[in-house]
Short mmCIF file of C-alpha atoms in Angstrom, two decimals:
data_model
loop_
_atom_site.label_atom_id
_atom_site.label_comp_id
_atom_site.label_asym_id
_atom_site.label_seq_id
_atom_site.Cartn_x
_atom_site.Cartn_y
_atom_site.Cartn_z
CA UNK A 1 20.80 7.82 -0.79
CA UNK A 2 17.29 8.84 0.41
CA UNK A 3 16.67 11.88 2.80
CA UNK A 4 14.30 12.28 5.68
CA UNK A 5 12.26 15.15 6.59
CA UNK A 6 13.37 16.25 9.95
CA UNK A 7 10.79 15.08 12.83
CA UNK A 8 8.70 17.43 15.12
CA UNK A 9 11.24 18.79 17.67
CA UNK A 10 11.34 16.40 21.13
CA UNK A 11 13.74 18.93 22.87
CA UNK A 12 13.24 20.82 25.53
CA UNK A 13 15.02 24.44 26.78
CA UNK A 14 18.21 25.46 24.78
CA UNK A 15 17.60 22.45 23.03
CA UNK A 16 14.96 23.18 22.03
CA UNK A 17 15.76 26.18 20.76
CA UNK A 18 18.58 24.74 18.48
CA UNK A 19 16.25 22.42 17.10
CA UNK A 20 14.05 24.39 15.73
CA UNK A 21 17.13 26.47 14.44
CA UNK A 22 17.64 23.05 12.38
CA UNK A 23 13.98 22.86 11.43
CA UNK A 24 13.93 26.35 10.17
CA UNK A 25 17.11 26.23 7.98
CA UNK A 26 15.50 22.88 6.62
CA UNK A 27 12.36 25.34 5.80
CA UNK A 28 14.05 27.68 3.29
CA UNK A 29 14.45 27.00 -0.53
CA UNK A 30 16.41 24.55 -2.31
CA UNK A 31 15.54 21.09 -2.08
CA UNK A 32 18.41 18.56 -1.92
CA UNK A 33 17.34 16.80 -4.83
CA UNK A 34 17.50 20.33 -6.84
CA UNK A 35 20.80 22.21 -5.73
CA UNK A 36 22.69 19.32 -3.99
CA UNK A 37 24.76 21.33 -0.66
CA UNK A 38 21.49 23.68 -0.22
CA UNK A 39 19.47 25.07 3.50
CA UNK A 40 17.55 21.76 3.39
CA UNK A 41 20.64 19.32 3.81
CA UNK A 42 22.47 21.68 6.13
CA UNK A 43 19.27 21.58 8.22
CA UNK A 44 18.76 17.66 7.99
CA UNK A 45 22.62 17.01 8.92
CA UNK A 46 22.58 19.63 12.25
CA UNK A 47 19.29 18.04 13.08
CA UNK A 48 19.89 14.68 12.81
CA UNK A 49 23.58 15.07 14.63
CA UNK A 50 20.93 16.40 17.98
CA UNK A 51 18.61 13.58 17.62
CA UNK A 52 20.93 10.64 17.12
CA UNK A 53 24.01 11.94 19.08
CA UNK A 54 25.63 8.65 21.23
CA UNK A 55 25.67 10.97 24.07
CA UNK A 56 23.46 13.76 25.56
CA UNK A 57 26.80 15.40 26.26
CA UNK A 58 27.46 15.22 22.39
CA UNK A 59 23.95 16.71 21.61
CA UNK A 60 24.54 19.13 24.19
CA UNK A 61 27.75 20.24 22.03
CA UNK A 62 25.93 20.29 18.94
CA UNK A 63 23.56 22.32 20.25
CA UNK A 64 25.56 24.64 21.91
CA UNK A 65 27.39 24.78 18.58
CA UNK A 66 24.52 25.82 17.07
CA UNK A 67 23.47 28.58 19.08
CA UNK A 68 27.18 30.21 19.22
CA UNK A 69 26.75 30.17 15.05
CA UNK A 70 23.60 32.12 15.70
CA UNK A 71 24.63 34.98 17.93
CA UNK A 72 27.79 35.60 15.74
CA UNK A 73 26.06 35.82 13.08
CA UNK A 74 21.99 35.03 12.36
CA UNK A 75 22.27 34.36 8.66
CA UNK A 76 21.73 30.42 7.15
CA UNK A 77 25.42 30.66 6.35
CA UNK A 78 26.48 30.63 9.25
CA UNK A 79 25.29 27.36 10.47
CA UNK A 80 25.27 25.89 6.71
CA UNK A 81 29.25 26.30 8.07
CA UNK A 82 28.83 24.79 10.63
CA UNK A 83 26.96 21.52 8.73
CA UNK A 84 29.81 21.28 6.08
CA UNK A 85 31.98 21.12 8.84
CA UNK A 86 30.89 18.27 10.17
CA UNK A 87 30.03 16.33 6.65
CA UNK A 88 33.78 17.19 6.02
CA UNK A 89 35.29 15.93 9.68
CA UNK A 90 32.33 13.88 11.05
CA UNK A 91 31.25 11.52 8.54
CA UNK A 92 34.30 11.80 6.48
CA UNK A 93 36.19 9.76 9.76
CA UNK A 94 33.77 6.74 9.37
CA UNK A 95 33.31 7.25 5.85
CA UNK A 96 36.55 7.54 3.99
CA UNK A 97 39.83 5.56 4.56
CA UNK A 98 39.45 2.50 4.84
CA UNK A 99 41.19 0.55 2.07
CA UNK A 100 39.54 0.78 -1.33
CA UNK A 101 41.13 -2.71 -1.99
CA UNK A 102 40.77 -5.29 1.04
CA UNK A 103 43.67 -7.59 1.65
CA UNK A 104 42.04 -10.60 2.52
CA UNK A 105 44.31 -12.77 5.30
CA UNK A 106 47.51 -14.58 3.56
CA UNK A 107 48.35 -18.29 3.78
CA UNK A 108 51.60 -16.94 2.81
CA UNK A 109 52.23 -15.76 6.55
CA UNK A 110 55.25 -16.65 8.36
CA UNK A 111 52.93 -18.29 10.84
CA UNK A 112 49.29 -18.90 10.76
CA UNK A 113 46.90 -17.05 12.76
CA UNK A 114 45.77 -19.65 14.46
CA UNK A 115 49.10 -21.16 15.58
CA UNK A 116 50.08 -17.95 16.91
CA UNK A 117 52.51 -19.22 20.28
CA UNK A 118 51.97 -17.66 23.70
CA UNK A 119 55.36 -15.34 23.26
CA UNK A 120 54.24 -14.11 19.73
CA UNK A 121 50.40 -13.31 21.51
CA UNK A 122 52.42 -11.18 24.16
CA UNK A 123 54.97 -9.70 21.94
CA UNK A 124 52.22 -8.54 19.72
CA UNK A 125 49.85 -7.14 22.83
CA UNK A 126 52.94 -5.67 24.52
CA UNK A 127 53.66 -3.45 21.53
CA UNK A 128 50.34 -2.97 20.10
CA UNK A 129 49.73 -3.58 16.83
CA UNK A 130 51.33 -1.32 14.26
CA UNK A 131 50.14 -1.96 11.10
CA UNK A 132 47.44 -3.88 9.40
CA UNK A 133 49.15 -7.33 9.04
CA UNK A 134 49.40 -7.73 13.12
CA UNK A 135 46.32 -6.03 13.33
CA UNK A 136 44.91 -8.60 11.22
CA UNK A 137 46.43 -11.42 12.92
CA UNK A 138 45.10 -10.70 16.39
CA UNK A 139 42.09 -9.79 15.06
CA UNK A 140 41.33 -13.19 13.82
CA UNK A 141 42.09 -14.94 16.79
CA UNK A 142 40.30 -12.85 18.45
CA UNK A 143 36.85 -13.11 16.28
CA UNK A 144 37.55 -16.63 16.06
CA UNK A 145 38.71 -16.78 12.51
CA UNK A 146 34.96 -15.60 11.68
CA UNK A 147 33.49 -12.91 10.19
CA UNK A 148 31.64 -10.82 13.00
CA UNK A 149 28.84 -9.86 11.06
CA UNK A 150 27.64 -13.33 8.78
CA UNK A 151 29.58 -15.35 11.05
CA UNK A 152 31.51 -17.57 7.78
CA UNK A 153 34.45 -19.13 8.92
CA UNK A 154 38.18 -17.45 7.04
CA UNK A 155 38.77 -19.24 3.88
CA UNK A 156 42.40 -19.44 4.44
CA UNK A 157 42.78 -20.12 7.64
CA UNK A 158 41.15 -22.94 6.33
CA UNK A 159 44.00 -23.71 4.29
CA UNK A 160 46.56 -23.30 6.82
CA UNK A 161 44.92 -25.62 8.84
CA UNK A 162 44.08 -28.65 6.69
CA UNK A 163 48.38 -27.91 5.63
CA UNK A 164 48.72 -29.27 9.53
CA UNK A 165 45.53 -31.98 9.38
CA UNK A 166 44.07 -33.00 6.10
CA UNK A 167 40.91 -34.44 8.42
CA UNK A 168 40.28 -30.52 9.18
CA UNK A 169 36.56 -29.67 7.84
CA UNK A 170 35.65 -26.39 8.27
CA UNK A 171 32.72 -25.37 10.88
CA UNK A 172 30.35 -24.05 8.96
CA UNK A 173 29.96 -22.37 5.56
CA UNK A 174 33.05 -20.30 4.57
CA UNK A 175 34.03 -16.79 3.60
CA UNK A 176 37.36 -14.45 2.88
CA UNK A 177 37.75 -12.41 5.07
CA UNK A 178 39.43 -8.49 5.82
CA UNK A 179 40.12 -6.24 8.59
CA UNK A 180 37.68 -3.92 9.22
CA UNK A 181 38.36 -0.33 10.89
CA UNK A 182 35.92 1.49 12.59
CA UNK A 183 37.72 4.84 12.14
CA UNK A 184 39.25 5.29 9.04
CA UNK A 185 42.86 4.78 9.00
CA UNK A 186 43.04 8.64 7.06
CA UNK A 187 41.42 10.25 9.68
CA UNK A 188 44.44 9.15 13.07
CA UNK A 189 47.24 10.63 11.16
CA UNK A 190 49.48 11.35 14.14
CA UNK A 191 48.47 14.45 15.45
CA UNK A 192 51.55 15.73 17.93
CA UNK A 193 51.22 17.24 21.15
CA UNK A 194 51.12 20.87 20.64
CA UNK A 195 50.16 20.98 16.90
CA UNK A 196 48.09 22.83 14.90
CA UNK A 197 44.40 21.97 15.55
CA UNK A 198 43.89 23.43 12.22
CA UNK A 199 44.55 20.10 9.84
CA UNK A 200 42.11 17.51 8.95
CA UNK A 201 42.91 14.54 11.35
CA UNK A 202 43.11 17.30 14.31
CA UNK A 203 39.88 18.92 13.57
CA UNK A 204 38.34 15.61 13.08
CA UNK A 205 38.99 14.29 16.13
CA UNK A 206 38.01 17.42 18.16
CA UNK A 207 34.38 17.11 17.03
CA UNK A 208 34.38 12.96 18.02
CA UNK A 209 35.79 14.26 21.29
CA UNK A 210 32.98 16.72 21.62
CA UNK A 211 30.27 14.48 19.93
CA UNK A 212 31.40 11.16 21.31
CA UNK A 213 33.77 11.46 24.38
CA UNK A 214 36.54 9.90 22.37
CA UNK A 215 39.92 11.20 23.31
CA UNK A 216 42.41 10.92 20.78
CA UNK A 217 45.45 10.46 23.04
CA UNK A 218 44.00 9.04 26.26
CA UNK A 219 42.10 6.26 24.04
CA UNK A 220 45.54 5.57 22.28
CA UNK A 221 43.78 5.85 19.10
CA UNK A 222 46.27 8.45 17.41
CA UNK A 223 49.05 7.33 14.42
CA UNK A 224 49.25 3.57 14.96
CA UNK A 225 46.78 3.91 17.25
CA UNK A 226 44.46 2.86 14.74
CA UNK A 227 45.42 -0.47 14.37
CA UNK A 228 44.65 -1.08 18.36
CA UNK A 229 41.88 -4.05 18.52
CA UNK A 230 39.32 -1.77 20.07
CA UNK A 231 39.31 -0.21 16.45
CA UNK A 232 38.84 -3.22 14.30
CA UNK A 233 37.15 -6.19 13.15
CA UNK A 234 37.30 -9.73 11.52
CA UNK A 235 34.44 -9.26 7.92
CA UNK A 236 34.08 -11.06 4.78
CA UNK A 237 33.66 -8.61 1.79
CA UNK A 238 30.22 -7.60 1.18
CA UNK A 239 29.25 -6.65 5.25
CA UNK A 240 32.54 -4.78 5.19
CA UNK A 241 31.79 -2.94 1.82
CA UNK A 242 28.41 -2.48 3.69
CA UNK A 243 29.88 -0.99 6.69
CA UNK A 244 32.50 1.53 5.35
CA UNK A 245 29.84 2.61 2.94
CA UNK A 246 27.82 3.65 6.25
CA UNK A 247 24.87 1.30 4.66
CA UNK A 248 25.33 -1.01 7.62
CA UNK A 249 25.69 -0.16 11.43
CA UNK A 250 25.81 -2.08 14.93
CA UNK A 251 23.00 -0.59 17.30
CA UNK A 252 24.01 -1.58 21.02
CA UNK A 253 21.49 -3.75 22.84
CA UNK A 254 23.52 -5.42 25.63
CA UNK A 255 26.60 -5.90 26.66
CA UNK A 256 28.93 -6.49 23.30
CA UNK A 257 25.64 -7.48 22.26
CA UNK A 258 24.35 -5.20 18.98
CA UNK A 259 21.32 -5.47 16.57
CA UNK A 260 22.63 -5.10 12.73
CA UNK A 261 20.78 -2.52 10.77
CA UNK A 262 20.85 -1.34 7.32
CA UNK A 263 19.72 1.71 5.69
CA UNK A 264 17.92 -1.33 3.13
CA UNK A 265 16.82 -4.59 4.53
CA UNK A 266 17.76 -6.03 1.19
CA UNK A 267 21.18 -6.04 2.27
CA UNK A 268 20.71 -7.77 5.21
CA UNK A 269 18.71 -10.43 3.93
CA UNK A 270 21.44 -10.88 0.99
CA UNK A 271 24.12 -11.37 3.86
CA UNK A 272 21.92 -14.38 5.11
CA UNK A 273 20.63 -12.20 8.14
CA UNK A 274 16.79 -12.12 9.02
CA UNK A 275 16.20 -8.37 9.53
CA UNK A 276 13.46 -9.12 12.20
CA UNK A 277 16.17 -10.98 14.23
CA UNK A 278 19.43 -9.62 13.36
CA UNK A 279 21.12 -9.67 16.68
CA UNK A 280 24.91 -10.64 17.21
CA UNK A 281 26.95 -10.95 20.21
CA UNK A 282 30.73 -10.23 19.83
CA UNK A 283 33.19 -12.38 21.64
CA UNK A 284 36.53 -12.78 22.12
CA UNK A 285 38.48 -16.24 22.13
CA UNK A 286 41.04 -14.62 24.36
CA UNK A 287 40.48 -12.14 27.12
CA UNK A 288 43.53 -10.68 26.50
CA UNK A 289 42.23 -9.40 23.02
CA UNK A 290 40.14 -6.59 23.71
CA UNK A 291 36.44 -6.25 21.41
CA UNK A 292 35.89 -3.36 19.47
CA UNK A 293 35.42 -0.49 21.67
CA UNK A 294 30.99 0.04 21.99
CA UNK A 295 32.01 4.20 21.78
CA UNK A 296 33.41 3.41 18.61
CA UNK A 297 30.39 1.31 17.56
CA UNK A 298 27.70 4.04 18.54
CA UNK A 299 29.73 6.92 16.84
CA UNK A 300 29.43 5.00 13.41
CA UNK A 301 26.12 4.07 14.23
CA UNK A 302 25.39 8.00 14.82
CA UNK A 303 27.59 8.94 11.90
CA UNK A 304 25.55 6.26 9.61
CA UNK A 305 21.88 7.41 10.83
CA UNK A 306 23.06 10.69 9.95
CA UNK A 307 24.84 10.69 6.78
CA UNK A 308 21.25 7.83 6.15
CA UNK A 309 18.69 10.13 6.92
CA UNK A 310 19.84 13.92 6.27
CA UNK A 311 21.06 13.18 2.60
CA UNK A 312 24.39 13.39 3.64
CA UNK A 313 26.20 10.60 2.98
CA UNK A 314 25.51 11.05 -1.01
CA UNK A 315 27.63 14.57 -0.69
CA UNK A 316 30.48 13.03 1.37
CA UNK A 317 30.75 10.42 -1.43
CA UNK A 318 30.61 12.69 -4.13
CA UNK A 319 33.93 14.96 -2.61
CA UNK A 320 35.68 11.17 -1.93
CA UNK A 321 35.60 10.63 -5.89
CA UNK A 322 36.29 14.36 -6.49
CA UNK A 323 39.53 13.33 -3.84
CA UNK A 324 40.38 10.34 -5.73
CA UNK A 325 40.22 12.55 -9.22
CA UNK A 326 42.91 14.29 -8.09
CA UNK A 327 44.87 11.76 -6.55
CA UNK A 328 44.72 10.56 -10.19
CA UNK A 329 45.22 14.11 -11.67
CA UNK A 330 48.38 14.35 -9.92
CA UNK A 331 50.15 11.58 -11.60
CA UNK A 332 53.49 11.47 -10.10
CA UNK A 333 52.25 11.18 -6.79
CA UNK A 334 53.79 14.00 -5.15
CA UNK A 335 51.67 17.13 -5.08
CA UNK A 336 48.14 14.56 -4.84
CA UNK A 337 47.89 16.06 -0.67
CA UNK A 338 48.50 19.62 -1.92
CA UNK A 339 45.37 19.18 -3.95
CA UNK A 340 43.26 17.49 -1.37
CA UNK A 341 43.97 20.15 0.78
CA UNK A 342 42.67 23.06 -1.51
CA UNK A 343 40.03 20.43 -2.07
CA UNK A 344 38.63 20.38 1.95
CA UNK A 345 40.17 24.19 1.99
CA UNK A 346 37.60 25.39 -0.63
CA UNK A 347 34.62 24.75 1.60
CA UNK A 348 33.78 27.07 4.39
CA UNK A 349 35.95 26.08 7.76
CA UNK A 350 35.02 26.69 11.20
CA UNK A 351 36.08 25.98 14.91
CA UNK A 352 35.38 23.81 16.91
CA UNK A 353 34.72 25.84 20.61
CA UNK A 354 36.34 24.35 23.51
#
């Protein structure tokens, strides 16, 4: 993954003068290409995190983040801290979690998808989804049995629906498809009221709060929150390795309305998208299924733009393999969280101020 040079600094006042805090630490020795977690990268992630925040409150935060790091304590460690921080509990939320091995939808279903009855529709909306299957379900109704992104139409609902009329043809060309999550399922580990605010998901969620107004428990995205529709979407394979890889991102334009970018426009143009006129509007066949949630959507944008640009993203994959190692190294399944834990443990931790 390629890194950017941060730009001149735009800011004004205390802005300002965290910027340039980012644009010096950039400055000192050790190129990202030479020493991997070095000044440079720390610089490029804090600096990147002001410019494409999703609010000005969240670059506010960031900022202010920044300049608490420096009166504590005006060494580059001390906000180098601060960037691992958020590689470890920014990008890691978008980044990590999301199931290395896509279940595509089942013809195997009690009931198709698209034969789902009025009382099954409210039973599912009344208790929320909780798990993937319903998830999945009302997600493609929803998206219209479609892939959000390339638009192919589910393979097996396909199926299911030529099982109930052989003269069924399929509108337009065809795709499997998966549910997508926009936060990773890892990262809403129920986090009780009153808990420590010292574990991953906890931490995690304090900096979206701070970065991107999302609140954990008001937004009911917490435990089996995560399978709420705001938080998912209807893709065929390749966008949705795309996506979780942070290579591919929805950049609002309009209402539900959100230009498709990719960090190559190879990718684009191998999903059958024109990247001079990628634009897609999400819609719902039911307004009683809510669309993925637009904060959501600009907080991975964010979080792709800046794992894209600063270098980041190429670290945060490199500790998800070192994760899986041990997941692999403890074979017997039962001490694999003890190890993740010294894993994220080892790096330096810090607050997040309230």
């Amino acid at each position: 993954m390629s890194s950017t040079p941060l730009p001149p600094n735009p800011f004004d006042g205390a802005e300002k003068a965290a910027y340039d805090r980012c644009l010096h630490l950039e400055s000192l020795p050790g190129g990202i290409e030479a020493g991997g977690r070095s000044p440079q990268l720390y610089g490029r992630v804090l600096g990147y995190m002001m410019l494409h925040a999703p609010t000005p409150e969240g670059r506010h935060n960031v900022g202010v983040e920044i300049q608490t790091r420096i009166s504590a304590s005006d060494t580059p460690d001390s906000l180098s801290s601060l960037a691992q921080f958020y590689m470890d509990h920014f990008i890691r939320v978008f980044k990590a979690a999301k199931d290395r091995t896509p279940a595509v939808s089942s013809t195997h279903s009690s009931r198709p998808a698209f034969d789902l009855t009025a009382q099954e529709k409210h039973t599912l909306l009344r208790d929320a989804p909780r798990d993937h299957r319903a998830a999945k379900k009302l997600c493609l109704v929803r998206d219209n049995y479609r892939c959000v992104i390339t638009g192919r139409y589910d393979v097996t609902t396909i199926a299911s629906k030529k099982k109930e009329d052989r003269t069924f043809v399929a509108p337009g060309i065809v795709g499997f498809t998966t549910l997508v999550y926009i936060t990773a399922e890892s990262a809403n580990s129920d986090i009780k009221e009153g808990g420590s605010r010292c574990n991953y998901p906890a931490s995690a969620w304090s900096v979206l709060e701070r970065f991107g107004k999302i609140d954990v428990k008001d937004d009911q995205l917490n435990g089996e929150g995560v399978y709420r529709l705001p938080n998912v979407m209807t893709m065929c394979f390749d966008p949705r390795a795309y996506f979780d890889r942070l290579e591919l991102w929805l950049q609002e334009v309009g209402t539900n309305r959100y230009r498709v970018y990719a960090t190559d426009p190879d990718y684009l143009t191998s999903l059958g998208i024109d990247p001079s006129n990628s634009e897609i509007q999400l819609t719902t066949t039911d307004p009683d299924l809510a669309l993925p949630d637009p904060r959501l959507l600009r907080l991975h944008a964010a979080c792709a733009k800046v794992a894209h640009f600063s270098g980041a993203g190429k670290i945060v994959d490199e500790t998800l393999r070192d994760i899986e190692e041990l997941e692999v190294l403890a074979y017997d399944g039962g001490s694999a969280h003890v190890l993740i834990a010294a894993l994220l443990n080892s790096r330096i931790q810090v607050g997040v101020h309230n």
